[in-house]
Amino acid sequence: MAEIILNSAITILIAAAFMTTATAALRGENRALQRVPVRAKARRHPKG
């Protein structure tokens, strides 16, 4: 019984971590697309 409970707990933790990572990635894509041009401009100013 203990093994079943531990395996279930581990499975739930892995699923929760996967969902958290997937959600963060989906939210991060939109932010990354907006941040990349800003970083590119910031790099050009010191060179000029």
N, CA, C and O atoms as a Tripos MOL2 file, in Angstrom:
@<TRIPOS>MOLECULE
protein
  192   191    48     0     0
PROTEIN
NO_CHARGES

@<TRIPOS>ATOM
      1 N           0.8170   -1.2110    0.0000 N.3       1 MET1
      2 CA          0.0000    0.0000    0.0000 C.3       1 MET1
      3 C           0.8500    1.2590    0.0000 C.2       1 MET1
      4 O           0.5160    2.2420   -0.6610 O.2       1 MET1
      5 N           1.9370    1.2270    0.7360 N.am      2 ALA2
      6 CA          2.7900    2.4110    0.8190 C.3       2 ALA2
      7 C           3.3830    2.7400   -0.5440 C.2       2 ALA2
      8 O           3.4940    3.9100   -0.9110 O.2       2 ALA2
      9 N           3.7660    1.7040   -1.2980 N.am      3 GLU3
     10 CA          4.3530    1.9460   -2.6180 C.3       3 GLU3
     11 C           3.3380    2.5800   -3.5570 C.2       3 GLU3
     12 O           3.6760    3.4730   -4.3350 O.2       3 GLU3
     13 N           2.1000    2.1200   -3.4840 N.am      4 ILE4
     14 CA          1.0570    2.6800   -4.3470 C.3       4 ILE4
     15 C           0.8350    4.1510   -4.0160 C.2       4 ILE4
     16 O           0.6890    4.9800   -4.9140 O.2       4 ILE4
     17 N           0.8110    4.4680   -2.7350 N.am      5 ILE5
     18 CA          0.6040    5.8590   -2.3170 C.3       5 ILE5
     19 C           1.7730    6.7280   -2.7650 C.2       5 ILE5
     20 O           1.5710    7.8390   -3.2550 O.2       5 ILE5
     21 N           2.9920    6.2250   -2.5990 N.am      6 LEU6
     22 CA          4.1650    6.9980   -3.0090 C.3       6 LEU6
     23 C           4.1850    7.1960   -4.5190 C.2       6 LEU6
     24 O           4.4560    8.2950   -5.0010 O.2       6 LEU6
     25 N           3.8980    6.1360   -5.2640 N.am      7 ASN7
     26 CA          3.8810    6.2500   -6.7250 C.3       7 ASN7
     27 C           2.8150    7.2350   -7.1780 C.2       7 ASN7
     28 O           3.0440    8.0130   -8.1050 O.2       7 ASN7
     29 N           1.6640    7.2120   -6.5420 N.am      8 SER8
     30 CA          0.5980    8.1450   -6.8930 C.3       8 SER8
     31 C           1.0180    9.5790   -6.5870 C.2       8 SER8
     32 O           0.7720   10.4880   -7.3790 O.2       8 SER8
     33 N           1.6460    9.7710   -5.4460 N.am      9 ALA9
     34 CA          2.0860   11.1110   -5.0690 C.3       9 ALA9
     35 C           3.1310   11.6310   -6.0490 C.2       9 ALA9
     36 O           3.0880   12.7950   -6.4470 O.2       9 ALA9
     37 N           4.0630   10.7770   -6.4370 N.am     10 ILE10
     38 CA          5.1060   11.1830   -7.3830 C.3      10 ILE10
     39 C           4.4900   11.5140   -8.7360 C.2      10 ILE10
     40 O           4.8720   12.4950   -9.3740 O.2      10 ILE10
     41 N           3.5330   10.6930   -9.1720 N.am     11 THR11
     42 CA          2.8650   10.9460  -10.4490 C.3      11 THR11
     43 C           2.1430   12.2860  -10.4290 C.2      11 THR11
     44 O           2.1930   13.0410  -11.4000 O.2      11 THR11
     45 N           1.4750   12.5770   -9.3260 N.am     12 ILE12
     46 CA          0.7610   13.8520   -9.2080 C.3      12 ILE12
     47 C           1.7430   15.0210   -9.2260 C.2      12 ILE12
     48 O           1.4790   16.0420   -9.8600 O.2      12 ILE12
     49 N           2.8620   14.8780   -8.5400 N.am     13 LEU13
     50 CA          3.8620   15.9530   -8.5200 C.3      13 LEU13
     51 C           4.4400   16.1890   -9.9070 C.2      13 LEU13
     52 O           4.6230   17.3340  -10.3210 O.2      13 LEU13
     53 N           4.7260   15.1080  -10.6260 N.am     14 ILE14
     54 CA          5.2810   15.2440  -11.9790 C.3      14 ILE14
     55 C           4.2610   15.9100  -12.8950 C.2      14 ILE14
     56 O           4.6130   16.7880  -13.6830 O.2      14 ILE14
     57 N           2.9990   15.4970  -12.7950 N.am     15 ALA15
     58 CA          1.9560   16.1030  -13.6190 C.3      15 ALA15
     59 C           1.7980   17.5870  -13.2910 C.2      15 ALA15
     60 O           1.6310   18.4090  -14.1920 O.2      15 ALA15
     61 N           1.8500   17.9250  -12.0180 N.am     16 ALA16
     62 CA          1.7240   19.3270  -11.6160 C.3      16 ALA16
     63 C           2.9020   20.1470  -12.1380 C.2      16 ALA16
     64 O           2.7270   21.2750  -12.6000 O.2      16 ALA16
     65 N           4.0990   19.5740  -12.0620 N.am     17 ALA17
     66 CA          5.2770   20.2810  -12.5610 C.3      17 ALA17
     67 C           5.1840   20.4770  -14.0690 C.2      17 ALA17
     68 O           5.5470   21.5350  -14.5840 O.2      17 ALA17
     69 N           4.7000   19.4620  -14.7760 N.am     18 PHE18
     70 CA          4.5580   19.5740  -16.2300 C.3      18 PHE18
     71 C           3.5530   20.6590  -16.5940 C.2      18 PHE18
     72 O           3.8050   21.4670  -17.4880 O.2      18 PHE18
     73 N           2.4200   20.6780  -15.9070 N.am     19 MET19
     74 CA          1.4040   21.6890  -16.1870 C.3      19 MET19
     75 C           1.9270   23.0900  -15.8760 C.2      19 MET19
     76 O           1.6560   24.0370  -16.6140 O.2      19 MET19
     77 N           2.6680   23.2150  -14.7920 N.am     20 THR20
     78 CA          3.2380   24.5170  -14.4330 C.3      20 THR20
     79 C           4.2320   24.9790  -15.4890 C.2      20 THR20
     80 O           4.2370   26.1460  -15.8800 O.2      20 THR20
     81 N           5.0730   24.0570  -15.9480 N.am     21 THR21
     82 CA          6.0680   24.4010  -16.9640 C.3      21 THR21
     83 C           5.3920   24.7710  -18.2770 C.2      21 THR21
     84 O           5.7750   25.7460  -18.9240 O.2      21 THR21
     85 N           4.3870   23.9940  -18.6690 N.am     22 ALA22
     86 CA          3.6820   24.2700  -19.9200 C.3      22 ALA22
     87 C           2.9760   25.6210  -19.8580 C.2      22 ALA22
     88 O           3.0140   26.3870  -20.8210 O.2      22 ALA22
     89 N           2.3410   25.9120  -18.7440 N.am     23 THR23
     90 CA          1.6490   27.1960  -18.5930 C.3      23 THR23
     91 C           2.6420   28.3530  -18.6240 C.2      23 THR23
     92 O           2.3880   29.3730  -19.2650 O.2      23 THR23
     93 N           3.7570   28.2000  -17.9430 N.am     24 ALA24
     94 CA          4.7720   29.2530  -17.9250 C.3      24 ALA24
     95 C           5.3560   29.4560  -19.3160 C.2      24 ALA24
     96 O           5.6360   30.5870  -19.7150 O.2      24 ALA24
     97 N           5.5410   28.3660  -20.0550 N.am     25 ALA25
     98 CA          6.0980   28.4780  -21.4030 C.3      25 ALA25
     99 C           5.1220   29.2060  -22.3230 C.2      25 ALA25
    100 O           5.5290   30.0540  -23.1170 O.2      25 ALA25
    101 N           3.8430   28.8790  -22.2180 N.am     26 LEU26
    102 CA          2.8530   29.5400  -23.0680 C.3      26 LEU26
    103 C           2.7640   31.0250  -22.7300 C.2      26 LEU26
    104 O           2.6480   31.8580  -23.6290 O.2      26 LEU26
    105 N           2.8150   31.3560  -21.4690 N.am     27 ARG27
    106 CA          2.7710   32.7660  -21.0730 C.3      27 ARG27
    107 C           4.0750   33.4650  -21.4230 C.2      27 ARG27
    108 O           4.0670   34.6410  -21.7870 O.2      27 ARG27
    109 N           5.1870   32.7620  -21.3180 N.am     28 GLY28
    110 CA          6.4950   33.3490  -21.5770 C.3      28 GLY28
    111 C           6.7440   33.6360  -23.0400 C.2      28 GLY28
    112 O           7.5140   34.5410  -23.3630 O.2      28 GLY28
    113 N           6.1110   32.8850  -23.9450 N.am     29 GLU29
    114 CA          6.3210   33.1140  -25.3730 C.3      29 GLU29
    115 C           5.8660   34.5140  -25.7670 C.2      29 GLU29
    116 O           6.5800   35.2210  -26.4780 O.2      29 GLU29
    117 N           4.6910   34.9150  -25.3140 N.am     30 ASN30
    118 CA          4.1820   36.2380  -25.6510 C.3      30 ASN30
    119 C           5.0840   37.3290  -25.0720 C.2      30 ASN30
    120 O           5.3400   38.3390  -25.7270 O.2      30 ASN30
    121 N           5.5560   37.1260  -23.8650 N.am     31 ARG31
    122 CA          6.4310   38.1160  -23.2410 C.3      31 ARG31
    123 C           7.7790   38.1550  -23.9420 C.2      31 ARG31
    124 O           8.3530   39.2290  -24.1260 O.2      31 ARG31
    125 N           8.2870   36.9940  -24.3360 N.am     32 ALA32
    126 CA          9.6030   36.9350  -24.9720 C.3      32 ALA32
    127 C           9.5640   37.6600  -26.3130 C.2      32 ALA32
    128 O          10.5180   38.3520  -26.6690 O.2      32 ALA32
    129 N           8.4760   37.5110  -27.0570 N.am     33 LEU33
    130 CA          8.3800   38.1700  -28.3520 C.3      33 LEU33
    131 C           8.3880   39.6880  -28.1790 C.2      33 LEU33
    132 O           8.8810   40.4050  -29.0500 O.2      33 LEU33
    133 N           7.8560   40.1770  -27.0810 N.am     34 GLN34
    134 CA          7.8270   41.6110  -26.8410 C.3      34 GLN34
    135 C           9.1610   42.1180  -26.2940 C.2      34 GLN34
    136 O           9.5300   43.2690  -26.5280 O.2      34 GLN34
    137 N           9.8780   41.2720  -25.5750 N.am     35 ARG35
    138 CA         11.1140   41.7090  -24.9380 C.3      35 ARG35
    139 C          12.3070   41.6650  -25.8860 C.2      35 ARG35
    140 O          13.2430   42.4470  -25.7210 O.2      35 ARG35
    141 N          12.2980   40.7810  -26.8660 N.am     36 VAL36
    142 CA         13.4640   40.6240  -27.7430 C.3      36 VAL36
    143 C          13.8040   41.9140  -28.4800 C.2      36 VAL36
    144 O          14.9720   42.3020  -28.4840 O.2      36 VAL36
    145 N          12.8330   42.6080  -29.1130 N.am     37 PRO37
    146 CA         13.1880   43.8580  -29.7950 C.3      37 PRO37
    147 C          13.7570   44.9050  -28.8350 C.2      37 PRO37
    148 O          14.6420   45.6700  -29.2180 O.2      37 PRO37
    149 N          13.2720   44.9490  -27.6170 N.am     38 VAL38
    150 CA         13.7760   45.9190  -26.6420 C.3      38 VAL38
    151 C          15.2310   45.6210  -26.3230 C.2      38 VAL38
    152 O          16.0440   46.5400  -26.2250 O.2      38 VAL38
    153 N          15.5680   44.3470  -26.1600 N.am     39 ARG39
    154 CA         16.9480   43.9740  -25.8660 C.3      39 ARG39
    155 C          17.8420   44.2760  -27.0660 C.2      39 ARG39
    156 O          18.9830   44.7060  -26.8930 O.2      39 ARG39
    157 N          17.3410   44.0590  -28.2680 N.am     40 ALA40
    158 CA         18.1380   44.3110  -29.4660 C.3      40 ALA40
    159 C          18.4590   45.8060  -29.5680 C.2      40 ALA40
    160 O          19.5810   46.1800  -29.9100 O.2      40 ALA40
    161 N          17.4780   46.6520  -29.2720 N.am     41 LYS41
    162 CA         17.7030   48.0970  -29.3280 C.3      41 LYS41
    163 C          18.6920   48.5300  -28.2510 C.2      41 LYS41
    164 O          19.5280   49.4030  -28.4840 O.2      41 LYS41
    165 N          18.5960   47.9260  -27.0860 N.am     42 ALA42
    166 CA         19.4870   48.2880  -25.9900 C.3      42 ALA42
    167 C          20.9320   47.9450  -26.3400 C.2      42 ALA42
    168 O          21.8500   48.6440  -25.9120 O.2      42 ALA42
    169 N          21.1450   46.8980  -27.0990 N.am     43 ARG43
    170 CA         22.5030   46.5130  -27.4730 C.3      43 ARG43
    171 C          23.0710   47.4470  -28.5400 C.2      43 ARG43
    172 O          24.2810   47.6670  -28.5940 O.2      43 ARG43
    173 N          22.2150   47.9880  -29.3750 N.am     44 ARG44
    174 CA         22.6950   48.8370  -30.4750 C.3      44 ARG44
    175 C          23.1400   50.2190  -29.9900 C.2      44 ARG44
    176 O          24.0450   50.8180  -30.5720 O.2      44 ARG44
    177 N          22.5160   50.7200  -28.9450 N.am     45 HIS45
    178 CA         22.8450   52.0690  -28.4800 C.3      45 HIS45
    179 C          24.2950   52.2110  -28.0090 C.2      45 HIS45
    180 O          24.9560   53.1740  -28.3980 O.2      45 HIS45
    181 N          24.8150   51.2970  -27.1950 N.am     46 PRO46
    182 CA         26.2180   51.4530  -26.7700 C.3      46 PRO46
    183 C          27.2010   51.3620  -27.9410 C.2      46 PRO46
    184 O          28.2440   52.0160  -27.9230 O.2      46 PRO46
    185 N          26.8780   50.5590  -28.9570 N.am     47 LYS47
    186 CA         27.7780   50.4240  -30.1030 C.3      47 LYS47
    187 C          27.8040   51.7140  -30.9130 C.2      47 LYS47
    188 O          28.8450   52.0890  -31.4540 O.2      47 LYS47
    189 N          26.6630   52.3950  -30.9980 N.am     48 GLY48
    190 CA         26.5800   53.6110  -31.8020 C.3      48 GLY48
    191 C          27.1540   54.7610  -31.0600 C.2      48 GLY48
    192 O          27.1760   55.8800  -31.5740 O.2      48 GLY48
@<TRIPOS>BOND
     1     1     2 1
     2     2     3 1
     3     3     4 2
     4     3     5 am
     5     5     6 1
     6     6     7 1
     7     7     8 2
     8     7     9 am
     9     9    10 1
    10    10    11 1
    11    11    12 2
    12    11    13 am
    13    13    14 1
    14    14    15 1
    15    15    16 2
    16    15    17 am
    17    17    18 1
    18    18    19 1
    19    19    20 2
    20    19    21 am
    21    21    22 1
    22    22    23 1
    23    23    24 2
    24    23    25 am
    25    25    26 1
    26    26    27 1
    27    27    28 2
    28    27    29 am
    29    29    30 1
    30    30    31 1
    31    31    32 2
    32    31    33 am
    33    33    34 1
    34    34    35 1
    35    35    36 2
    36    35    37 am
    37    37    38 1
    38    38    39 1
    39    39    40 2
    40    39    41 am
    41    41    42 1
    42    42    43 1
    43    43    44 2
    44    43    45 am
    45    45    46 1
    46    46    47 1
    47    47    48 2
    48    47    49 am
    49    49    50 1
    50    50    51 1
    51    51    52 2
    52    51    53 am
    53    53    54 1
    54    54    55 1
    55    55    56 2
    56    55    57 am
    57    57    58 1
    58    58    59 1
    59    59    60 2
    60    59    61 am
    61    61    62 1
    62    62    63 1
    63    63    64 2
    64    63    65 am
    65    65    66 1
    66    66    67 1
    67    67    68 2
    68    67    69 am
    69    69    70 1
    70    70    71 1
    71    71    72 2
    72    71    73 am
    73    73    74 1
    74    74    75 1
    75    75    76 2
    76    75    77 am
    77    77    78 1
    78    78    79 1
    79    79    80 2
    80    79    81 am
    81    81    82 1
    82    82    83 1
    83    83    84 2
    84    83    85 am
    85    85    86 1
    86    86    87 1
    87    87    88 2
    88    87    89 am
    89    89    90 1
    90    90    91 1
    91    91    92 2
    92    91    93 am
    93    93    94 1
    94    94    95 1
    95    95    96 2
    96    95    97 am
    97    97    98 1
    98    98    99 1
    99    99   100 2
   100    99   101 am
   101   101   102 1
   102   102   103 1
   103   103   104 2
   104   103   105 am
   105   105   106 1
   106   106   107 1
   107   107   108 2
   108   107   109 am
   109   109   110 1
   110   110   111 1
   111   111   112 2
   112   111   113 am
   113   113   114 1
   114   114   115 1
   115   115   116 2
   116   115   117 am
   117   117   118 1
   118   118   119 1
   119   119   120 2
   120   119   121 am
   121   121   122 1
   122   122   123 1
   123   123   124 2
   124   123   125 am
   125   125   126 1
   126   126   127 1
   127   127   128 2
   128   127   129 am
   129   129   130 1
   130   130   131 1
   131   131   132 2
   132   131   133 am
   133   133   134 1
   134   134   135 1
   135   135   136 2
   136   135   137 am
   137   137   138 1
   138   138   139 1
   139   139   140 2
   140   139   141 am
   141   141   142 1
   142   142   143 1
   143   143   144 2
   144   143   145 am
   145   145   146 1
   146   146   147 1
   147   147   148 2
   148   147   149 am
   149   149   150 1
   150   150   151 1
   151   151   152 2
   152   151   153 am
   153   153   154 1
   154   154   155 1
   155   155   156 2
   156   155   157 am
   157   157   158 1
   158   158   159 1
   159   159   160 2
   160   159   161 am
   161   161   162 1
   162   162   163 1
   163   163   164 2
   164   163   165 am
   165   165   166 1
   166   166   167 1
   167   167   168 2
   168   167   169 am
   169   169   170 1
   170   170   171 1
   171   171   172 2
   172   171   173 am
   173   173   174 1
   174   174   175 1
   175   175   176 2
   176   175   177 am
   177   177   178 1
   178   178   179 1
   179   179   180 2
   180   179   181 am
   181   181   182 1
   182   182   183 1
   183   183   184 2
   184   183   185 am
   185   185   186 1
   186   186   187 1
   187   187   188 2
   188   187   189 am
   189   189   190 1
   190   190   191 1
   191   191   192 2
@<TRIPOS>SUBSTRUCTURE
     1 MET1         2 RESIDUE 1 A MET
     2 ALA2         6 RESIDUE 1 A ALA
     3 GLU3        10 RESIDUE 1 A GLU
     4 ILE4        14 RESIDUE 1 A ILE
     5 ILE5        18 RESIDUE 1 A ILE
     6 LEU6        22 RESIDUE 1 A LEU
     7 ASN7        26 RESIDUE 1 A ASN
     8 SER8        30 RESIDUE 1 A SER
     9 ALA9        34 RESIDUE 1 A ALA
    10 ILE10       38 RESIDUE 1 A ILE
    11 THR11       42 RESIDUE 1 A THR
    12 ILE12       46 RESIDUE 1 A ILE
    13 LEU13       50 RESIDUE 1 A LEU
    14 ILE14       54 RESIDUE 1 A ILE
    15 ALA15       58 RESIDUE 1 A ALA
    16 ALA16       62 RESIDUE 1 A ALA
    17 ALA17       66 RESIDUE 1 A ALA
    18 PHE18       70 RESIDUE 1 A PHE
    19 MET19       74 RESIDUE 1 A MET
    20 THR20       78 RESIDUE 1 A THR
    21 THR21       82 RESIDUE 1 A THR
    22 ALA22       86 RESIDUE 1 A ALA
    23 THR23       90 RESIDUE 1 A THR
    24 ALA24       94 RESIDUE 1 A ALA
    25 ALA25       98 RESIDUE 1 A ALA
    26 LEU26      102 RESIDUE 1 A LEU
    27 ARG27      106 RESIDUE 1 A ARG
    28 GLY28      110 RESIDUE 1 A GLY
    29 GLU29      114 RESIDUE 1 A GLU
    30 ASN30      118 RESIDUE 1 A ASN
    31 ARG31      122 RESIDUE 1 A ARG
    32 ALA32      126 RESIDUE 1 A ALA
    33 LEU33      130 RESIDUE 1 A LEU
    34 GLN34      134 RESIDUE 1 A GLN
    35 ARG35      138 RESIDUE 1 A ARG
    36 VAL36      142 RESIDUE 1 A VAL
    37 PRO37      146 RESIDUE 1 A PRO
    38 VAL38      150 RESIDUE 1 A VAL
    39 ARG39      154 RESIDUE 1 A ARG
    40 ALA40      158 RESIDUE 1 A ALA
    41 LYS41      162 RESIDUE 1 A LYS
    42 ALA42      166 RESIDUE 1 A ALA
    43 ARG43      170 RESIDUE 1 A ARG
    44 ARG44      174 RESIDUE 1 A ARG
    45 HIS45      178 RESIDUE 1 A HIS
    46 PRO46      182 RESIDUE 1 A PRO
    47 LYS47      186 RESIDUE 1 A LYS
    48 GLY48      190 RESIDUE 1 A GLY
